[in-house]
XYZ file of C-alpha atoms in Angstrom:
387
model
C 42.645 -34.792 32.996
C 43.526 -31.902 35.290
C 42.545 -28.351 34.296
C 46.185 -27.249 34.402
C 47.218 -29.994 31.997
C 44.290 -29.252 29.709
C 45.193 -25.556 29.563
C 48.786 -26.336 28.704
C 47.774 -28.741 25.959
C 45.427 -26.102 24.535
C 48.305 -23.616 24.366
C 50.442 -26.264 22.702
C 47.907 -27.052 19.988
C 47.831 -23.433 18.790
C 51.238 -24.039 17.174
C 51.092 -27.727 16.257
C 48.772 -30.268 14.691
C 48.620 -33.177 17.106
C 47.207 -36.656 17.435
C 46.702 -37.774 21.040
C 46.904 -41.430 22.001
C 46.962 -43.267 25.315
C 49.567 -46.008 25.625
C 48.091 -48.902 27.581
C 50.364 -51.447 29.208
C 49.032 -54.833 30.426
C 49.226 -53.674 34.045
C 47.088 -50.615 33.296
C 44.039 -52.863 32.955
C 43.994 -53.690 36.664
C 41.081 -52.178 38.591
C 43.379 -50.078 40.801
C 44.799 -48.437 37.670
C 41.505 -47.580 36.012
C 40.722 -44.592 38.243
C 44.165 -43.004 37.861
C 45.132 -40.368 35.348
C 46.523 -42.052 32.201
C 49.916 -41.302 30.757
C 49.262 -39.178 27.683
C 51.641 -39.377 24.781
C 51.176 -36.968 21.893
C 52.180 -38.484 18.586
C 53.008 -35.759 16.104
C 52.396 -36.465 12.476
C 51.449 -34.904 9.206
C 48.726 -36.201 6.917
C 48.099 -39.926 6.681
C 49.939 -40.146 3.342
C 53.061 -38.677 4.963
C 53.220 -41.260 7.726
C 56.060 -43.757 7.261
C 57.556 -46.596 9.239
C 61.021 -45.022 9.180
C 60.369 -41.921 11.334
C 58.358 -41.067 14.422
C 57.888 -38.208 16.859
C 56.212 -38.347 20.266
C 55.975 -35.747 23.003
C 54.856 -35.555 26.606
C 54.589 -32.813 29.203
C 56.881 -33.256 32.213
C 55.055 -33.643 35.531
C 56.274 -33.439 39.147
C 56.661 -37.216 39.444
C 59.088 -37.125 36.476
C 61.589 -34.925 38.344
C 63.750 -34.717 41.439
C 63.095 -32.456 44.418
C 64.566 -29.374 42.694
C 62.585 -29.791 39.467
C 65.183 -31.404 37.179
C 63.640 -34.221 35.127
C 65.241 -37.565 36.012
C 67.664 -38.934 33.426
C 65.842 -42.260 33.743
C 62.575 -40.603 32.663
C 64.272 -39.299 29.506
C 65.893 -42.678 28.816
C 62.511 -44.398 29.182
C 60.903 -42.039 26.633
C 63.820 -42.547 24.240
C 63.380 -46.316 24.447
C 59.607 -46.100 24.014
C 60.067 -44.198 20.763
C 62.745 -46.637 19.598
C 60.610 -49.669 20.443
C 57.580 -48.280 18.595
C 59.433 -47.437 15.405
C 61.573 -50.592 15.519
C 58.563 -52.877 15.956
C 56.592 -50.968 13.322
C 59.376 -51.297 10.743
C 60.011 -54.986 11.457
C 56.327 -55.729 10.726
C 56.132 -53.877 7.381
C 56.433 -57.097 5.391
C 54.071 -60.112 5.362
C 55.043 -63.012 7.578
C 55.559 -63.816 11.228
C 54.608 -60.918 13.521
C 57.387 -59.775 15.847
C 58.321 -57.248 18.529
C 61.586 -55.310 18.624
C 63.686 -56.046 21.714
C 66.353 -53.573 22.852
C 69.879 -54.976 22.568
C 72.104 -51.938 23.077
C 72.003 -48.185 23.625
C 74.996 -46.207 22.398
C 76.402 -43.307 24.409
C 73.634 -40.911 25.435
C 74.501 -37.273 26.104
C 72.430 -35.043 28.397
C 73.192 -31.664 26.816
C 70.780 -29.532 28.850
C 68.465 -30.231 31.797
C 64.714 -30.500 31.359
C 62.240 -29.148 33.913
C 58.703 -29.705 35.180
C 56.117 -28.103 32.859
C 58.260 -28.395 29.725
C 57.244 -30.615 26.813
C 59.682 -33.299 25.690
C 59.703 -33.951 21.930
C 61.289 -37.304 21.104
C 62.124 -37.841 17.407
C 63.150 -41.309 16.229
C 64.392 -42.419 12.814
C 65.630 -45.747 11.475
C 69.104 -45.195 10.033
C 70.460 -48.699 9.403
C 69.156 -52.242 9.107
C 71.209 -55.440 9.100
C 69.698 -58.880 8.556
C 68.680 -59.303 12.194
C 68.960 -55.865 13.821
C 67.914 -52.276 13.284
C 69.523 -48.989 14.370
C 67.291 -46.147 15.591
C 68.659 -42.609 16.012
C 66.778 -40.570 18.620
C 66.865 -36.836 19.421
C 65.089 -35.163 22.338
C 64.025 -31.503 22.324
C 62.526 -29.611 25.253
C 59.921 -26.877 24.723
C 58.835 -24.163 27.110
C 55.156 -23.985 26.160
C 54.786 -20.506 27.632
C 57.567 -18.871 25.592
C 57.909 -21.346 22.711
C 61.664 -21.632 23.320
C 63.156 -25.001 22.351
C 66.529 -26.676 22.749
C 68.036 -30.106 22.119
C 68.597 -31.966 25.386
C 69.566 -35.505 24.351
C 70.663 -37.697 21.471
C 71.176 -41.456 21.350
C 71.403 -44.457 19.050
C 69.623 -47.717 19.904
C 69.910 -51.210 18.423
C 66.911 -53.551 18.344
C 66.522 -57.225 17.496
C 63.072 -58.526 16.360
C 61.756 -61.632 18.131
C 58.819 -63.670 16.854
C 55.568 -63.439 18.799
C 54.971 -67.147 18.174
C 58.407 -68.311 19.320
C 60.220 -65.901 21.638
C 63.587 -67.565 20.910
C 63.285 -67.026 17.163
C 64.895 -63.898 15.718
C 63.108 -62.757 12.559
C 64.652 -60.992 9.583
C 64.572 -57.204 9.369
C 63.045 -55.629 6.233
C 65.612 -53.569 4.291
C 65.492 -49.770 4.288
C 66.253 -47.284 1.524
C 69.394 -45.209 2.039
C 69.851 -41.699 0.721
C 73.302 -42.624 -0.565
C 75.834 -45.453 -0.664
C 77.984 -43.492 1.821
C 75.107 -43.454 4.322
C 74.778 -47.227 4.064
C 78.532 -47.736 4.490
C 78.621 -45.495 7.571
C 75.736 -47.461 9.065
C 77.530 -50.734 8.414
C 80.630 -49.411 10.208
C 78.526 -48.485 13.238
C 76.919 -51.923 13.185
C 80.275 -53.732 13.156
C 81.672 -51.463 15.881
C 78.771 -51.999 18.293
C 78.815 -55.744 17.610
C 82.484 -55.888 18.624
C 81.949 -53.746 21.726
C 79.053 -55.915 22.885
C 81.323 -58.963 22.762
C 83.991 -57.139 24.751
C 81.603 -56.149 27.560
C 80.716 -59.805 28.188
C 84.022 -60.095 30.030
C 82.457 -58.261 32.998
C 79.361 -60.442 33.090
C 80.810 -62.985 35.487
C 81.865 -60.424 38.100
C 80.021 -60.785 41.384
C 78.624 -57.692 43.079
C 76.935 -58.072 46.456
C 73.720 -56.019 46.796
C 73.990 -53.063 49.193
C 70.753 -51.185 49.866
C 72.351 -48.898 52.466
C 76.050 -48.344 53.190
C 77.442 -49.317 56.583
C 78.187 -45.854 57.927
C 79.858 -47.269 61.045
C 82.636 -49.028 59.142
C 82.734 -47.224 55.778
C 84.426 -43.856 55.455
C 82.747 -41.072 53.374
C 83.923 -40.745 49.754
C 84.920 -44.407 49.567
C 83.346 -46.816 47.069
C 81.796 -48.855 49.858
C 80.149 -45.820 51.464
C 78.143 -44.808 48.371
C 77.538 -48.232 46.773
C 73.785 -48.890 46.463
C 71.227 -51.392 45.152
C 67.536 -51.560 44.314
C 65.419 -54.721 44.166
C 62.388 -54.792 41.875
C 59.828 -57.504 41.091
C 59.027 -57.473 37.374
C 55.277 -57.160 36.827
C 53.025 -57.119 33.730
C 53.154 -53.325 33.384
C 56.955 -53.523 33.048
C 56.836 -55.870 30.071
C 56.503 -56.028 26.306
C 54.113 -58.224 24.317
C 56.596 -61.071 24.820
C 56.550 -60.763 28.585
C 60.091 -59.347 28.618
C 60.991 -56.200 30.532
C 60.899 -52.961 28.503
C 64.414 -51.641 28.034
C 63.221 -48.221 29.188
C 61.991 -49.644 32.509
C 65.391 -51.208 33.142
C 67.253 -48.020 32.207
C 65.082 -45.946 34.549
C 65.920 -48.268 37.455
C 69.609 -48.090 36.539
C 69.542 -44.296 36.530
C 67.818 -44.266 39.937
C 70.524 -46.441 41.476
C 73.340 -44.468 39.858
C 71.728 -41.257 41.091
C 71.628 -42.580 44.668
C 75.340 -43.453 44.474
C 76.194 -39.989 43.122
C 74.045 -38.206 45.739
C 75.601 -40.196 48.597
C 79.069 -39.326 47.354
C 78.467 -35.628 46.576
C 75.722 -34.836 49.118
C 74.314 -32.255 46.656
C 71.805 -32.048 43.823
C 73.120 -34.289 41.045
C 72.005 -34.729 37.421
C 72.812 -37.249 34.704
C 75.427 -35.897 32.281
C 75.820 -38.905 29.975
C 75.453 -42.660 29.752
C 78.044 -44.827 28.046
C 76.821 -47.777 25.998
C 74.120 -49.816 27.759
C 74.404 -53.483 26.804
C 71.446 -55.819 27.217
C 73.144 -59.205 27.445
C 70.112 -61.368 28.262
C 66.350 -60.855 28.349
C 64.538 -60.385 31.671
C 61.202 -62.178 31.963
C 58.038 -61.238 33.829
C 58.170 -62.625 37.364
C 61.917 -62.156 37.778
C 63.381 -60.284 40.710
C 65.965 -57.835 39.404
C 68.767 -56.454 41.559
C 70.193 -53.200 40.211
C 73.551 -52.356 41.810
C 75.763 -49.303 41.331
C 79.235 -48.304 42.511
C 81.512 -45.334 41.902
C 84.472 -46.078 39.655
C 86.014 -42.686 38.810
C 85.734 -39.019 39.739
C 87.286 -35.985 38.072
C 86.915 -32.444 39.344
C 83.712 -31.952 37.335
C 82.051 -35.372 37.010
C 81.886 -38.866 38.440
C 81.374 -42.246 36.762
C 79.171 -44.975 38.223
C 79.127 -48.582 37.018
C 75.702 -50.225 37.103
C 74.868 -53.946 36.938
C 71.443 -55.541 36.552
C 71.085 -59.136 37.768
C 67.909 -61.155 37.175
C 66.684 -64.005 39.386
C 63.718 -66.057 38.071
C 61.212 -66.856 40.828
C 59.169 -69.458 38.962
C 62.057 -71.167 37.160
C 64.556 -70.906 40.004
C 66.594 -73.785 38.591
C 67.849 -71.471 35.835
C 69.708 -69.452 38.440
C 70.636 -65.795 38.724
C 72.286 -64.131 35.704
C 73.793 -60.823 34.608
C 71.335 -59.077 32.260
C 72.507 -55.476 31.686
C 75.655 -53.385 32.271
C 76.462 -49.685 31.763
C 78.418 -46.658 32.976
C 76.554 -43.486 34.033
C 78.211 -40.070 34.431
C 76.865 -37.432 36.842
C 77.643 -33.829 37.670
C 76.996 -31.962 40.921
C 74.977 -28.699 40.991
C 74.427 -25.956 43.542
C 71.024 -24.400 44.346
C 71.355 -22.066 41.344
C 72.033 -24.986 39.007
C 75.731 -24.194 38.560
C 78.362 -26.992 38.535
C 80.144 -27.841 41.776
C 83.474 -29.673 42.192
C 83.176 -33.427 42.746
C 84.738 -34.680 46.015
C 87.796 -36.868 45.391
C 87.348 -40.622 45.812
C 89.201 -42.475 48.555
C 90.380 -45.708 46.963
C 90.813 -48.895 48.956
C 92.831 -51.719 47.409
C 94.280 -52.607 44.020
C 90.930 -53.525 42.460
C 89.402 -50.104 43.121
C 92.589 -48.477 41.826
C 92.357 -50.537 38.618
C 88.699 -49.582 38.086
C 89.607 -45.935 38.733
C 92.345 -46.008 36.061
C 89.972 -47.675 33.582
C 87.389 -44.985 34.299
C 89.990 -42.269 33.838
C 90.844 -43.697 30.413
C 87.155 -43.651 29.401
C 86.861 -40.078 30.704
C 89.844 -38.873 28.643
C 88.632 -40.708 25.522
C 85.151 -39.197 25.787
C 86.628 -35.745 26.427
C 88.824 -36.027 23.326
C 85.831 -37.170 21.262
C 83.712 -34.205 22.439
C 86.466 -31.770 21.505
C 86.847 -33.388 18.071
C 83.091 -33.207 17.457
C 83.069 -29.549 18.491
C 85.888 -28.734 16.070
C 84.075 -30.503 13.209
C 80.897 -28.514 13.880
C 82.855 -25.244 13.741
């Protein structure tokens, strides 16, 4: 551990009682990993008798490799921490009863808002709580706080809801039953059931886009594509899924996938705006099919809508099994990311208008505009309720 990191942790422990653990992924056991600095996750807890399976808090200091060139922590880094907390608490809860051991697999992430940026040197506190359980799925509500460890100032930066499905460790195709949870009131249970039914319906609706083909584009053709067009900024990343990317089942961690998606969306936004860009929000991320170890994933993003203040990017994740090539390539994950453009002082800049080419791009633009107006109306309604 570096001296700088040790000093910061010492400052942090003057205000909090902490338990430090090192998360070890299968890939971390390789010889080339053993001499590197481990990822330290601080799990905050009270006494042993207070620990429960229904709530969890982890925190981690943000390092230079977590951020972009101007010091803003990548949205994908935050999403990965959110999913790690959700996976831990979901798996823990689903194994609280005797029977077949299982691991919680991410099925969907509801809209995630990036309320404030996080910076290098700050500590991210990720709090997760189980708020609803159906027979075969569990909802985890997650909040992220940032802390300046020099001043003690804190602020909420993110909130999200995640849905997990438990799969048996003996048979990866077998979904196990979720232990029930105790609700504070009947109203709380009814509200959770409404959210469950709503996300179930929305997941079915998003399957309509699963068959759409999207050709990978690692770099736009600047000789034939005009700036501010969809084709100019469209981008793709190709990633071979290794052991360190995977869960106990050998499936890709949802957080790993979301981080790749945010990277691609960020490239699209940066190519369009040509400025510093940050993640503002992520609409529901739907995990349609599991991605196995050994697959080659192609993560593709394209601009769909731009207002004066933000732009929307649609992201697809396609998986191609190398070993079982006969199964063919398939659509695994879909989502919409929203970005804003910032100047050198961190103040919002106008988003350049998109140049649309053809009826299909016009249709996607109108659909994006509808989502933008709906989300704007929802934010205003939430603000009024809070007042």
